[in-house]
Every structure is written in C-alpha cells, then in structure tokens.
Amino acid sequence: MPNFEYIPDDQIKEARQKQLESLSAGLDNLESDSGSKTSVSKRALKAIAPLAAVVIVLAIWQLLVILKWQPTWVLPSPAMVVDSLVQQYNQGLLVPSAINSLRRGVQGFAISLLIATPIGIALGLNANLRAIARPIITGLQQLPSVAWVPAAIIWFGLSDATIFAVILLGAVPSIANGLISGIDQIPPIYLRAGKVLGARGLTSITHIVVPAAWPGYLAGLEQGWAFAWRSLMAAELIAIAPSLGPGLGQMLDTGRQLGDMSLVLGAIVTIMVVGVLVERLVFSPIRQNTLRNRGLLHAR
Amino acid sequence: METTVAPVIEIKNLTKRYSESGPIVIDSLNLTIQPGEFVAIVGASGCGKSTLLNILSGLEKPSSGSVELNAKASLMFQESALLPWLTAGKNIELALKLSGYPPENRRARAQELLELVHLSHAYNQRPHELSGGMRQRVAIARAIAQDRKILLMDEPFSALDAITRDLLHDELIRIWEETGLAVLFVTHNVREAVRLGQRVILMSSKPGKIIRQWKIDFAQPRRIDSNDVAHFASAITDQLRQEIIRHA
Ligand SMILES: Nc1ncnc2c1ncn2[C@@H]1O[C@H](COP(=O)(O)OP(=O)(O)O)[C@@H](O)[C@H]1O
Ligand SMILES: [Mg+2]
C-alpha cells in the first residue's frame, strides 16, 4: 500500500500562495532596472562647462583689448565694464533696475500664463475653434512684439500697462502654441484610460489633458519667458519715463545717451545674466525633473 | 437555480458599424454573463473583440441592439496605460479619487491594492521604472480600485514574455477567486483562453459573431502546458483555423 500523507486544503493553498509571491519577487528583481547613475566626473564636467565658456569669452575679449584692436571707448576692457557696474551699484541703480525689470517680466509672464492657458486648452481640444484661431496666433508669434511698442504707447501711455501689453503680445502666442502642440501629442491611450477611470470635463482637463500635455506646455512656457524678457527689454528701451521707474532697458538707454560703452556693455551683461539665471534656476530644474519622472532621460 | 441570479452583462442582438456606410463589425451578437463568471473570448485579429469591450465600457456606442450591465465595468488595455506622470501608487489613488473614494483612506487603500498584486514596495515607483509584467499588475490593481463588479481585459498580457505571462495567469486567477469579479478576458491566444476561462467563446471575423462556446470545467489552478488545456485548445484552434480559411 502506498503511504499517502494528508495535507489540508488550506495548507496547499497557502504554499501555492507563498510560491507565487516568491516567483513574483524573483521576476521583478530580474526585470526591473536598478537605476543607472551618471558618474561623478560626468556631472562635474556638466557643471564646469558653462564656466569654461565664460572664461574663454573673457580671455578673448581681454586679449583684443591688450592688442589695442579698437580704442577703449569702442571696446572697453572687462575690468572697465565691471567698474561701471560697481559704480551703478554704488549709486543705488543696479539692483533696483534689475529687480524692477525682473518684476515686470515676471508679472507680465504670469498674466500671459493666465491668458494663454485657457486659450491653449480650448484650441487644443476643439478642432473647429483651432482652425479659426490658430492662424491668428501663429501670425502674432511671427511678429516681433517690439512692433507693438508705438501702438501700446498710444493706447496706454507711458505706464506699466504699455509694457505688459508688449510682453503679453510676445509671450501669449508662444505659451498657447506650446500647449496646443502638447495636447496634439498626447498618446490616445491616456485619454482612453482617463475616460475608463471616470475623468470627464474639467476633471479630465486637470487630471489627464494638462499633465499629459505638460512637456509641450513646458516648452511653450520656456519660449514664452524668452519672448517676454526680450519684449520687456525692447519696451523699456523705447518707453522711458520717470513714471516707469528704473529698469535694465533704461540703463541701456542712459549708456547710449552718455556715449558710455562700458555702461552699455554692463547693461547687456546684466540682461543676459538675469535671463540665464531664470533659465538655470527655474526652467531647467523643472524640465530635468519632468524628463526624469517620465523616464525620458536615459535616451539622451 | 440558475435563473434566480440576474446576469451582470446581457447583450442582445448587438450590432456595430463605425459609420453608416461602413462594414458591419459586430453582427447580432448575443451574450449573457453571470456574476463572478470568468469568460474568455478568442478570435482572429480584427474580428471585433476590442470593439465589443469598448462598447461594454462605454467608450463606443452600439449601432443597434441592447447592452445591459447591472454594474459598471472597468477596462484594462494591452499596454498598461498607467499615467507616466504619476507614481504607481498615485495612479491607483487617482482611480480611487475618480470613483469617489474618501480622500483620507486613499493612500492606505492604494497600498492594500498594491499588496494584492504583490507589489507593496512599488508605491513610489514610476511606471517607466517597472517591468512590463509589474506595470500590468499595477494596472490590475488600478482597475480593481474602481470597485466595479465587472473587469474587462483586452489582451492584457499579449505583450509579455511567456514566463511573466504564466505568472500573471496565476495571479489573475488568484485575484479573481479573492474578489469574485466577473471577468471578460479577450485574447487571440487559444491556450491562454483555456488556461483562464470557465467558458471560452469563439468569435468569427467580418462580421464578428459568436460561433461556438466551450465550457471548461476542470479545476483551477490549471497549467498552460497541461494535457487538459492542450486538449481543449487544439479543438478550439481547429475551429478558429476553419473560420480563417473561410476568408481565404
Ligand atoms: N475607431 C474605429 N473606426 C473605424 N473602424 C474601426 C475602429 N476601431 C476598429 N475598427 C475596425 O473594426 C474591426 C474590428 O476591430 P477590433 O475591434 O479592434 O478587432 P480586434 O480587437 O478583434 O482585433 C477592424 O476591421 C477595425 O479596422
Ligand atoms: Mg484588439
């Protein structure tokens, strides 16, 4: 007679369960990637590269000055430019100018964002609306917004409103267009998944459409900021009045009027530095974060 | 006895064409599914399996006929369709939120559901950090989060390798036994259908109709390489081939 061992049903089930769990865990560990890390030297190179670029530009500049390629009233030395910035700082002009310009840029950008976002969503989701409105937006985007400065001055006088109007005309089309492309590029599966999960109307927009369109939207925001900053400088350069207070564009104009090339270059450098800082400190981290979260970073 | 329980799905004379003049994709299809039943549908590619599930989940409308569901259904796709901007846990929490689950318990419930699919450690992982099989398990958890009585699955494992698929078959049957869901599982893989279903339905192509059903009554857990599965599968495959030859 063969010897049968009695095993209760629930014990068999439990054993099966245990085995299934270990099998799962084993496969998971085999299959999932353990996260590749960029090496320290690569990261260091990435941090140093922009500094190296600055050093090279400064060196060439200084060399041209030493070789007396042009008289210093045409091409002042880096030290002279720094000097004139220090002077502006000591007169209490540099920081308020930069802050005032940055404030106008940020406010104008924020208003642009509030206007462009609903427009972008509406046009992204509605093909008929888009057929009518997109050519207008694209036309506006092609037009350098400086072209609006005279009109804005006539409409709004020499006030912050003029400057905001010019920023808006520069930034709104870029942001809206970015959002529309972002919506166009949403893989249909996410919209279907959203529907199946029960997202309708506004919930679908906030939980599915906008996050799914985010990469395109973000690109639009970056471009919108660049346009806003440029438009702002153009507007400040043309619209000058005591009522507007100090600004980097105004500083540029002062330099021109005094024939002070050091001041002009100093203002240019400041405008560039502010632009680069906003990109590095605001947009770049957001972009990196987005790419990393969505697993789009390894590819590049 | 059987007639006392109301079916969860009752399809009568369902016909579907995507446009007025377009071809008939599904032709007078009748199908009844009981609560807690596991039904597998097989058919050649393009026979209207996805169309049927899309109609049942409300993504598409029937052209004529009636489709009655006495409970809402959740649908799982071939690709996991996890939202890549959310972690695994947050994907499940979104499903909970959209089906009205109280906010204060969502996190704990999401964790519970991850445990159900043996992924308790994956709460903070992003979809791209998970393997294909893990993604589909999260998708199962997300579908169950919707707390519906019916789970529709559209070739959910067909992009996976054989070993992983085998494991997911075991997991799915375990979860089905634990939750008592009615499952309608669409596949073009006959063995998979026999491995899983209590009933296997064969659909014809152009137009899509039910041509035959098999009751698969041997007990779970089944093995996909067992003789029982092979026996049924070869019978069904023969019919499927005849159906395809008809279109040659
Ligand atoms: N949205 C659609 N519009 C028009 N035709 C479609 C659409 N979806 C599917 N079809 C057609 O319906 C038929 C059945 O498709 P589908 O349900 O996806 O088949 P299966 O899932 O069985 O492979 C195919 O001929 C397909 O081309
Ligand atoms: Mg299909």
Coordinates of C-alpha atoms and ligand atoms in Angstrom, one line a residue:
Chain A
M1 CA 0.0 0.0 0.0
P2 CA 1.4 3.4 -0.9
N3 CA 1.6 5.8 2.0
F4 CA -0.5 9.0 1.5
E5 CA 0.3 11.9 3.6
Y6 CA -2.7 14.0 4.4
I7 CA -2.3 17.7 3.6
P8 CA -5.2 20.0 4.4
D9 CA -6.6 22.1 1.6
D10 CA -5.8 25.5 3.0
Q11 CA -2.2 24.4 3.6
I12 CA -1.9 23.6 -0.1
K13 CA -3.4 26.9 -0.9
E14 CA -1.0 28.7 1.4
A15 CA 2.0 27.0 0.0
R16 CA 0.9 27.9 -3.5
Q17 CA 0.4 31.5 -2.5
K18 CA 3.9 31.6 -1.0
Q19 CA 5.4 30.2 -4.1
L20 CA 3.6 32.7 -6.2
E21 CA 4.8 35.5 -4.1
S22 CA 8.5 34.4 -4.3
L23 CA 8.1 33.9 -8.0
S24 CA 6.8 37.4 -8.4
A25 CA 9.5 38.9 -6.4
G26 CA 12.2 37.0 -8.3
L27 CA 10.9 38.1 -11.7
D28 CA 10.5 41.7 -10.5
N29 CA 14.1 41.8 -9.4
L30 CA 15.4 40.2 -12.6
E31 CA 13.4 42.5 -14.8
S32 CA 13.4 46.0 -13.4
D33 CA 16.3 48.3 -14.0
S34 CA 18.2 49.2 -10.9
G35 CA 18.6 52.8 -11.9
S36 CA 21.7 53.9 -13.7
K37 CA 23.6 56.8 -12.2
T38 CA 25.7 59.3 -14.0
S39 CA 29.3 59.2 -12.9
V40 CA 30.8 62.0 -10.7
S41 CA 33.2 63.1 -13.4
K42 CA 30.4 63.5 -15.9
R43 CA 28.4 65.6 -13.5
A44 CA 31.4 67.7 -12.7
L45 CA 32.1 68.3 -16.4
K46 CA 28.5 69.4 -16.8
A47 CA 28.8 71.9 -14.0
I48 CA 32.1 73.3 -15.2
A49 CA 31.4 73.5 -19.0
P50 CA 29.4 76.8 -18.8
L51 CA 32.1 78.4 -16.6
A52 CA 34.7 77.4 -19.1
A53 CA 32.7 79.1 -21.8
V54 CA 32.6 82.3 -19.8
V55 CA 36.4 82.2 -19.1
I56 CA 37.1 81.7 -22.9
V57 CA 35.0 84.6 -23.9
L58 CA 36.6 86.9 -21.2
A59 CA 40.1 85.8 -22.3
I60 CA 39.4 86.6 -26.0
W61 CA 37.9 89.9 -25.0
Q62 CA 40.8 90.8 -22.8
L63 CA 43.3 89.8 -25.5
L64 CA 41.6 92.1 -28.0
V65 CA 41.8 94.9 -25.6
I66 CA 45.5 94.2 -24.9
L67 CA 46.2 94.1 -28.6
K68 CA 44.5 97.5 -28.8
W69 CA 42.3 96.2 -31.6
Q70 CA 39.9 99.1 -31.0
P71 CA 40.1 102.2 -28.8
T72 CA 38.6 101.7 -25.4
W73 CA 35.6 103.9 -26.0
V74 CA 34.5 101.4 -28.6
L75 CA 35.7 98.2 -26.8
P76 CA 36.3 98.8 -23.1
S77 CA 38.1 96.1 -21.1
P78 CA 36.2 93.6 -19.0
A79 CA 37.6 95.4 -15.9
M80 CA 36.1 98.8 -17.1
V81 CA 32.7 97.2 -17.6
V82 CA 32.8 95.7 -14.1
D83 CA 33.9 99.1 -12.8
S84 CA 30.9 100.8 -14.4
L85 CA 28.6 98.2 -12.9
V86 CA 30.1 98.7 -9.5
Q87 CA 29.5 102.4 -10.0
Q88 CA 25.9 101.8 -10.8
Y89 CA 25.6 99.6 -7.8
N90 CA 27.2 102.3 -5.6
Q91 CA 24.7 104.9 -6.9
G92 CA 21.9 102.5 -5.9
L93 CA 20.8 102.0 -9.5
L94 CA 21.9 98.5 -10.5
V95 CA 19.9 96.4 -8.1
P96 CA 16.6 98.4 -8.3
S97 CA 16.9 98.4 -12.1
A98 CA 17.4 94.6 -12.3
I99 CA 14.7 94.0 -9.7
N100 CA 12.2 96.3 -11.4
S101 CA 12.8 94.8 -14.8
L102 CA 12.5 91.3 -13.3
R103 CA 9.3 92.2 -11.5
R104 CA 7.8 93.5 -14.7
G105 CA 8.9 90.4 -16.6
V106 CA 7.6 88.0 -14.0
Q107 CA 4.2 89.9 -13.7
G108 CA 3.8 90.1 -17.4
F109 CA 4.7 86.4 -17.8
A110 CA 2.2 85.5 -15.1
I111 CA -0.6 87.4 -16.8
S112 CA 0.4 85.8 -20.1
L113 CA 0.2 82.4 -18.5
L114 CA -3.3 83.0 -17.2
I115 CA -4.5 84.2 -20.6
A116 CA -2.7 81.7 -22.7
T117 CA -3.6 78.5 -20.8
P118 CA -7.4 78.6 -21.3
I119 CA -6.9 79.6 -24.9
G120 CA -4.4 76.7 -25.4
I121 CA -6.7 74.2 -23.8
A122 CA -9.8 75.4 -25.8
L123 CA -7.9 75.3 -29.1
G124 CA -6.2 72.1 -28.3
L125 CA -9.4 70.3 -27.6
N126 CA -11.7 71.9 -30.2
A127 CA -10.7 71.4 -33.8
N128 CA -13.1 74.0 -35.2
L129 CA -12.0 76.7 -32.9
R130 CA -8.5 75.9 -33.7
A131 CA -9.0 76.1 -37.5
I132 CA -10.2 79.7 -37.0
A133 CA -7.8 80.9 -34.3
R134 CA -4.5 79.2 -34.8
P135 CA -3.5 81.3 -37.9
I136 CA -4.1 84.4 -35.8
I137 CA -1.9 83.1 -33.0
T138 CA 0.8 81.9 -35.4
G139 CA 0.7 85.3 -37.1
L140 CA 1.2 87.1 -33.8
Q141 CA 4.0 84.8 -33.0
Q142 CA 5.8 85.7 -36.2
L143 CA 5.5 89.4 -35.5
P144 CA 8.3 90.8 -33.3
S145 CA 6.5 92.3 -30.4
V146 CA 8.6 95.4 -30.4
A147 CA 6.5 96.4 -33.4
W148 CA 3.6 96.8 -30.9
V149 CA 5.5 99.4 -28.7
P150 CA 4.4 102.5 -30.6
A151 CA 0.8 101.3 -30.6
A152 CA 0.9 100.4 -27.0
I153 CA 2.2 103.8 -26.0
I154 CA -0.6 105.5 -27.9
W155 CA -3.2 103.2 -26.2
F156 CA -1.9 103.1 -22.7
G157 CA 0.6 106.0 -22.4
L158 CA 3.9 105.6 -20.7
S159 CA 2.8 103.2 -18.0
D160 CA 3.4 99.6 -16.8
A161 CA 0.3 98.7 -18.9
T162 CA 2.1 99.5 -22.1
I163 CA 5.0 97.3 -21.1
F164 CA 2.7 94.4 -20.0
A165 CA 0.8 94.7 -23.3
V166 CA 4.0 94.3 -25.2
I167 CA 5.1 91.3 -23.1
L168 CA 1.7 89.7 -23.5
L169 CA 1.8 90.0 -27.3
G170 CA 5.2 88.3 -27.2
A171 CA 4.5 85.6 -24.7
V172 CA 0.8 84.5 -25.0
P173 CA 1.1 83.1 -28.6
S174 CA 4.2 81.0 -27.6
I175 CA 2.6 79.6 -24.5
A176 CA -0.7 78.9 -26.2
N177 CA 1.0 77.2 -29.2
G178 CA 3.2 75.1 -26.9
L179 CA 0.1 73.9 -25.1
I180 CA -1.7 73.1 -28.3
S181 CA 1.2 71.0 -29.6
G182 CA 1.4 69.3 -26.3
I183 CA -2.3 68.4 -26.4
D184 CA -1.9 67.2 -30.0
Q185 CA 0.9 64.9 -29.0
I186 CA -0.9 63.2 -26.2
P187 CA -0.9 59.4 -26.8
P188 CA -4.6 58.5 -27.3
I189 CA -4.3 55.7 -24.8
Y190 CA -4.0 58.2 -21.9
L191 CA -7.2 59.9 -22.9
R192 CA -9.0 56.5 -23.2
A193 CA -7.5 55.5 -19.8
G194 CA -8.8 58.7 -18.3
K195 CA -12.3 58.0 -19.7
V196 CA -12.3 54.5 -18.4
L197 CA -11.3 55.8 -14.9
G198 CA -14.2 58.2 -15.0
A199 CA -12.5 61.5 -15.8
R200 CA -14.9 63.8 -17.6
G201 CA -15.0 67.5 -18.5
L202 CA -12.9 69.6 -16.0
T203 CA -11.6 66.5 -14.1
S204 CA -10.3 65.2 -17.4
I205 CA -8.6 68.5 -18.2
T206 CA -6.9 68.8 -14.8
H207 CA -6.1 65.2 -14.3
I208 CA -5.3 63.9 -17.8
V209 CA -5.1 66.6 -20.5
V210 CA -2.8 69.1 -18.9
P211 CA -0.4 66.7 -17.2
A212 CA -0.2 64.6 -20.4
A213 CA 0.4 67.8 -22.5
W214 CA 2.9 69.1 -19.9
P215 CA 6.2 68.5 -21.9
G216 CA 4.9 70.6 -24.9
Y217 CA 3.3 73.1 -22.5
L218 CA 6.6 73.5 -20.6
A219 CA 8.5 74.1 -23.9
G220 CA 5.9 76.8 -24.7
L221 CA 6.4 78.3 -21.3
E222 CA 10.2 78.5 -21.7
Q223 CA 9.8 80.0 -25.1
G224 CA 7.2 82.4 -23.7
W225 CA 9.5 83.5 -21.0
A226 CA 12.3 84.2 -23.5
F227 CA 9.9 86.2 -25.6
A228 CA 8.6 88.0 -22.5
W229 CA 12.1 89.0 -21.4
R230 CA 13.1 90.2 -24.9
S231 CA 9.9 92.2 -25.4
L232 CA 10.4 93.7 -22.0
M233 CA 13.8 95.0 -22.9
A234 CA 12.6 96.4 -26.2
A235 CA 9.7 98.1 -24.5
E236 CA 11.9 99.5 -21.7
L237 CA 14.4 100.8 -24.2
I238 CA 11.7 102.8 -26.1
A239 CA 9.2 103.7 -23.4
I240 CA 11.2 105.8 -21.0
A241 CA 9.6 108.0 -18.4
P242 CA 10.1 108.8 -14.7
S243 CA 6.7 107.2 -14.0
L244 CA 8.1 103.9 -15.1
G245 CA 11.0 103.9 -12.6
P246 CA 14.4 102.3 -13.3
G247 CA 15.0 99.3 -15.5
L248 CA 17.7 97.5 -17.4
G249 CA 16.4 98.8 -20.7
Q250 CA 16.5 102.3 -19.3
M251 CA 20.1 101.7 -18.1
L252 CA 21.0 100.7 -21.6
D253 CA 19.5 103.9 -23.0
T254 CA 21.3 106.0 -20.4
G255 CA 24.6 104.4 -21.5
R256 CA 23.8 105.3 -25.2
Q257 CA 23.0 108.9 -24.3
L258 CA 26.2 109.3 -22.4
G259 CA 28.2 107.5 -25.1
D260 CA 29.4 105.3 -22.2
M261 CA 30.3 102.0 -23.8
S262 CA 31.2 100.4 -20.5
L263 CA 27.8 101.1 -19.2
V264 CA 26.1 99.8 -22.3
L265 CA 28.1 96.5 -22.2
G266 CA 27.5 96.3 -18.4
A267 CA 23.7 96.5 -19.0
I268 CA 23.9 93.9 -21.8
V269 CA 25.8 91.6 -19.5
T270 CA 23.3 92.1 -16.7
I271 CA 20.3 91.4 -19.0
M272 CA 22.0 88.2 -20.2
V273 CA 22.9 87.1 -16.7
V274 CA 19.3 87.6 -15.4
G275 CA 17.9 85.7 -18.4
V276 CA 20.4 82.8 -17.9
L277 CA 19.7 82.7 -14.2
V278 CA 16.0 82.4 -14.7
E279 CA 16.6 79.6 -17.2
R280 CA 19.0 77.8 -14.9
L281 CA 17.2 78.2 -11.6
V282 CA 13.6 77.9 -12.8
F283 CA 13.0 76.2 -16.1
S284 CA 16.0 73.9 -16.2
P285 CA 15.2 72.1 -12.9
I286 CA 11.6 71.7 -13.9
R287 CA 12.5 70.3 -17.3
Q288 CA 15.0 67.8 -15.9
N289 CA 12.5 66.7 -13.3
T290 CA 9.8 66.2 -15.9
L291 CA 12.1 64.1 -18.1
R292 CA 13.4 62.1 -15.2
N293 CA 9.9 61.3 -13.8
R294 CA 8.6 60.2 -17.2
G295 CA 11.7 58.1 -17.9
L296 CA 12.8 60.2 -20.9
L297 CA 16.2 61.0 -19.6
H298 CA 18.2 57.8 -20.4
A299 CA 17.6 58.2 -24.1
R300 CA 19.8 61.3 -24.5
Chain B
M1 CA -31.5 27.6 -9.7
E2 CA -29.5 29.5 -12.4
T3 CA -32.4 31.7 -13.3
T4 CA -32.7 33.2 -9.8
V5 CA -29.4 35.2 -10.2
A6 CA -29.6 38.3 -12.5
P7 CA -26.7 38.3 -15.1
V8 CA -24.1 41.1 -14.8
I9 CA -24.0 41.5 -18.6
E10 CA -26.8 40.8 -21.0
I11 CA -26.1 41.6 -24.7
K12 CA -29.0 41.2 -27.1
N13 CA -28.7 41.5 -30.9
L14 CA -25.7 43.8 -30.6
T15 CA -24.7 45.2 -34.0
K16 CA -21.9 47.7 -34.5
R17 CA -20.7 49.6 -37.6
Y18 CA -18.3 52.6 -37.2
S19 CA -20.1 54.6 -39.9
E20 CA -23.4 54.5 -41.6
S21 CA -21.9 53.0 -44.8
G22 CA -19.0 51.2 -43.1
P23 CA -18.8 47.4 -42.8
I24 CA -20.6 45.6 -40.0
V25 CA -18.0 44.9 -37.4
I26 CA -20.2 43.1 -34.9
D27 CA -23.4 41.3 -36.1
S28 CA -26.4 40.5 -33.9
L29 CA -24.3 39.2 -31.1
N30 CA -26.0 37.7 -28.0
L31 CA -24.1 37.0 -24.8
T32 CA -25.0 36.7 -21.2
I33 CA -22.5 36.7 -18.3
Q34 CA -23.3 35.7 -14.7
P35 CA -21.9 37.4 -11.6
G36 CA -18.4 36.1 -10.8
E37 CA -18.1 34.3 -14.1
F38 CA -14.7 34.2 -15.9
V39 CA -15.4 34.2 -19.7
A40 CA -12.6 34.2 -22.3
I41 CA -13.2 35.4 -25.8
V42 CA -10.9 34.3 -28.7
G43 CA -11.0 35.3 -32.3
A44 CA -8.7 36.3 -35.1
S45 CA -7.2 39.8 -35.2
G46 CA -9.7 42.4 -36.3
C47 CA -12.8 40.3 -35.5
G48 CA -14.2 43.0 -33.2
K49 CA -13.1 41.8 -29.8
S50 CA -11.8 45.3 -28.8
T51 CA -14.9 46.9 -30.2
L52 CA -17.1 44.6 -28.0
L53 CA -15.1 45.6 -24.9
N54 CA -15.1 49.3 -25.8
I55 CA -18.9 49.1 -26.1
L56 CA -19.3 47.4 -22.8
S57 CA -17.0 50.0 -21.1
G58 CA -18.9 52.9 -22.7
L59 CA -16.1 54.1 -24.9
E60 CA -18.1 53.2 -28.0
K61 CA -21.9 53.2 -28.7
P62 CA -23.8 50.3 -30.1
S63 CA -25.4 50.8 -33.5
S64 CA -28.3 48.7 -32.6
G65 CA -29.4 46.1 -30.1
S66 CA -29.2 46.3 -26.4
V67 CA -26.4 46.1 -23.9
E68 CA -27.3 45.8 -20.3
L69 CA -24.8 45.9 -17.5
N70 CA -26.2 45.7 -13.9
A71 CA -22.9 47.1 -12.7
K72 CA -20.2 49.4 -14.1
A73 CA -17.2 47.8 -15.7
S74 CA -13.5 48.7 -15.6
L75 CA -11.4 48.1 -18.6
M76 CA -7.7 47.1 -18.9
F77 CA -5.7 47.5 -22.1
Q78 CA -2.9 45.6 -23.8
E79 CA -0.5 48.4 -22.9
S80 CA -0.6 49.2 -19.2
A81 CA -2.0 52.7 -19.8
L82 CA -0.5 53.8 -16.5
L83 CA -0.2 57.6 -16.5
P84 CA 3.6 58.2 -16.7
W85 CA 3.4 61.5 -14.7
L86 CA 2.2 59.6 -11.6
T87 CA 3.8 57.0 -9.4
A88 CA 2.3 53.5 -9.3
G89 CA 0.6 54.4 -6.0
K90 CA -0.7 57.7 -7.3
N91 CA -2.1 56.0 -10.4
I92 CA -4.2 53.8 -8.1
E93 CA -5.2 56.8 -5.9
L94 CA -6.4 58.7 -9.0
A95 CA -8.7 55.8 -9.8
L96 CA -9.9 55.8 -6.2
K97 CA -10.5 59.6 -6.3
L98 CA -12.4 59.5 -9.6
S99 CA -14.7 56.8 -8.3
G100 CA -15.5 58.8 -5.2
Y101 CA -13.3 57.1 -2.5
P102 CA -12.9 59.2 0.6
P103 CA -9.6 61.1 0.5
E104 CA -8.3 60.2 3.9
N105 CA -8.3 56.5 3.2
R106 CA -7.0 56.6 -0.3
R107 CA -3.3 56.1 0.5
A108 CA -3.9 53.1 2.7
R109 CA -6.3 51.6 0.2
A110 CA -3.8 52.1 -2.7
Q111 CA -1.2 50.3 -0.6
E112 CA -3.6 47.4 0.1
L113 CA -4.3 47.1 -3.6
L114 CA -0.5 47.0 -4.4
E115 CA -0.2 44.2 -1.8
L116 CA -3.0 42.4 -3.6
V117 CA -0.8 42.2 -6.7
H118 CA 2.4 41.5 -4.7
L119 CA 3.9 45.0 -5.3
S120 CA 3.8 46.5 -1.9
H121 CA 7.2 48.0 -2.4
A122 CA 6.3 49.8 -5.6
Y123 CA 4.2 52.7 -4.3
N124 CA 6.7 55.4 -5.2
Q125 CA 8.0 53.9 -8.4
R126 CA 7.3 55.5 -11.7
P127 CA 5.7 53.4 -14.5
H128 CA 9.0 53.5 -16.6
E129 CA 10.9 52.0 -13.6
L130 CA 8.7 48.9 -13.6
S131 CA 8.9 45.9 -15.9
G132 CA 6.1 45.1 -18.3
G133 CA 4.6 42.5 -16.0
M134 CA 4.8 44.8 -13.0
R135 CA 3.1 47.5 -15.0
Q136 CA 0.2 45.2 -15.9
R137 CA -0.1 44.2 -12.2
V138 CA -0.4 47.8 -11.2
A139 CA -3.0 48.2 -14.0
I140 CA -4.9 45.3 -12.5
A141 CA -4.7 47.0 -9.1
R142 CA -5.9 50.2 -10.6
A143 CA -8.8 48.5 -12.3
I144 CA -9.9 46.8 -9.0
A145 CA -9.6 50.2 -7.2
Q146 CA -12.6 51.3 -9.2
D147 CA -14.6 48.8 -7.2
R148 CA -16.7 47.6 -10.0
K149 CA -18.3 44.2 -10.4
I150 CA -17.0 43.6 -13.9
L151 CA -13.5 43.6 -15.2
L152 CA -13.0 43.8 -18.9
M153 CA -9.5 42.8 -20.2
D154 CA -8.3 43.5 -23.7
E155 CA -5.4 41.2 -24.4
P156 CA -3.7 42.5 -21.3
F157 CA -0.8 40.0 -21.3
S158 CA -0.1 39.7 -25.0
A159 CA 3.0 42.0 -24.9
L160 CA 4.6 40.0 -22.1
D161 CA 7.1 37.2 -22.3
A162 CA 5.9 33.6 -21.7
I163 CA 7.3 33.3 -18.2
T164 CA 5.8 36.5 -17.0
R165 CA 2.5 35.8 -18.7
D166 CA 2.4 32.4 -17.0
L167 CA 2.9 34.1 -13.6
L168 CA 0.2 36.7 -14.3
H169 CA -2.2 33.9 -15.2
D170 CA -1.7 32.5 -11.7
E171 CA -2.1 36.0 -10.2
L172 CA -5.2 36.8 -12.1
I173 CA -7.0 33.6 -11.2
R174 CA -6.0 34.1 -7.5
I175 CA -7.3 37.7 -7.6
W176 CA -10.5 36.6 -9.4
E177 CA -11.1 34.0 -6.7
E178 CA -10.5 36.5 -4.0
T179 CA -12.6 39.3 -5.4
G180 CA -15.5 37.5 -7.0
L181 CA -15.4 39.8 -10.0
A182 CA -17.0 38.8 -13.3
V183 CA -14.1 38.8 -15.9
L184 CA -14.4 39.1 -19.6
F185 CA -11.0 38.3 -21.0
V186 CA -10.2 38.9 -24.6
T187 CA -7.2 37.2 -26.3
H188 CA -6.1 35.8 -29.6
N189 CA -4.2 33.1 -27.7
V190 CA -6.3 30.0 -27.5
R191 CA -4.3 28.3 -24.8
E192 CA -4.4 31.4 -22.7
A193 CA -8.2 31.4 -23.0
V194 CA -8.5 27.8 -21.9
R195 CA -6.0 28.3 -19.1
L196 CA -8.1 31.0 -17.7
G197 CA -11.8 30.8 -18.7
Q198 CA -14.7 28.9 -17.2
R199 CA -16.2 29.4 -20.6
V200 CA -14.4 30.1 -23.9
I201 CA -16.2 31.9 -26.7
L202 CA -15.0 31.8 -30.3
M203 CA -15.8 34.8 -32.4
S204 CA -15.9 34.8 -36.2
S205 CA -14.5 37.6 -38.3
K206 CA -16.2 40.0 -40.7
P207 CA -18.7 40.3 -39.3
G208 CA -18.0 39.4 -35.7
K209 CA -20.4 36.8 -34.3
I210 CA -20.2 34.1 -31.7
I211 CA -19.7 30.8 -33.5
R212 CA -19.2 28.4 -30.6
Q213 CA -18.7 28.2 -26.9
W214 CA -16.9 25.6 -24.8
K215 CA -17.4 25.0 -21.1
I216 CA -14.0 24.4 -19.5
D217 CA -14.9 22.6 -16.3
F218 CA -11.6 21.2 -14.9
A219 CA -10.4 22.9 -11.7
Q220 CA -8.1 25.8 -11.3
P221 CA -5.1 26.2 -10.8
R222 CA -4.6 24.9 -14.4
R223 CA -1.3 24.8 -16.1
I224 CA -0.9 26.1 -19.6
D225 CA 1.2 23.2 -20.6
S226 CA -1.1 20.5 -19.2
N227 CA -2.8 17.9 -21.3
D228 CA -6.3 19.1 -20.4
V229 CA -5.5 22.6 -21.6
A230 CA -3.9 21.3 -24.8
H231 CA -6.9 19.0 -25.5
F232 CA -9.4 21.9 -25.4
A233 CA -7.0 24.3 -27.1
S234 CA -6.5 22.0 -30.1
A235 CA -10.2 21.6 -30.6
I236 CA -10.8 25.4 -30.5
T237 CA -7.8 26.1 -32.7
D238 CA -9.2 23.7 -35.4
Q239 CA -12.4 25.7 -35.5
L240 CA -10.5 29.0 -35.5
R241 CA -8.5 27.8 -38.5
Q242 CA -11.6 26.8 -40.4
E243 CA -13.0 30.2 -39.7
I244 CA -9.9 31.9 -41.0
I245 CA -9.8 29.6 -44.1
R246 CA -13.3 30.7 -44.9
H247 CA -11.9 34.2 -45.5
A248 CA -9.1 33.0 -47.8
Ligands
LIG1 N1 -12.5 53.5 -34.3 C1 -12.7 52.8 -35.4 N2 -13.2 53.3 -36.6 C2 -13.4 52.5 -37.7 N3 -13.1 51.2 -37.7 C3 -12.6 50.6 -36.6 C4 -12.4 51.4 -35.4 N4 -11.9 50.5 -34.5 C5 -11.9 49.3 -35.1 N5 -12.3 49.4 -36.3 C6 -12.4 48.2 -37.3 O1 -13.3 47.3 -36.7 C7 -12.8 46.0 -36.9 C8 -12.6 45.3 -35.6 O2 -11.6 45.9 -34.8 P1 -11.2 45.5 -33.4 O3 -12.4 45.5 -32.5 O4 -10.1 46.3 -32.9 O5 -10.7 44.0 -33.6 P2 -9.8 43.0 -32.6 O6 -9.7 43.7 -31.3 O7 -10.6 41.7 -32.6 O8 -8.5 42.8 -33.2 C9 -11.5 46.1 -37.7 O9 -11.8 45.8 -39.0 C10 -11.1 47.5 -37.5 O10 -10.4 48.0 -38.6
MG2 MG -8.0 44.3 -30.2

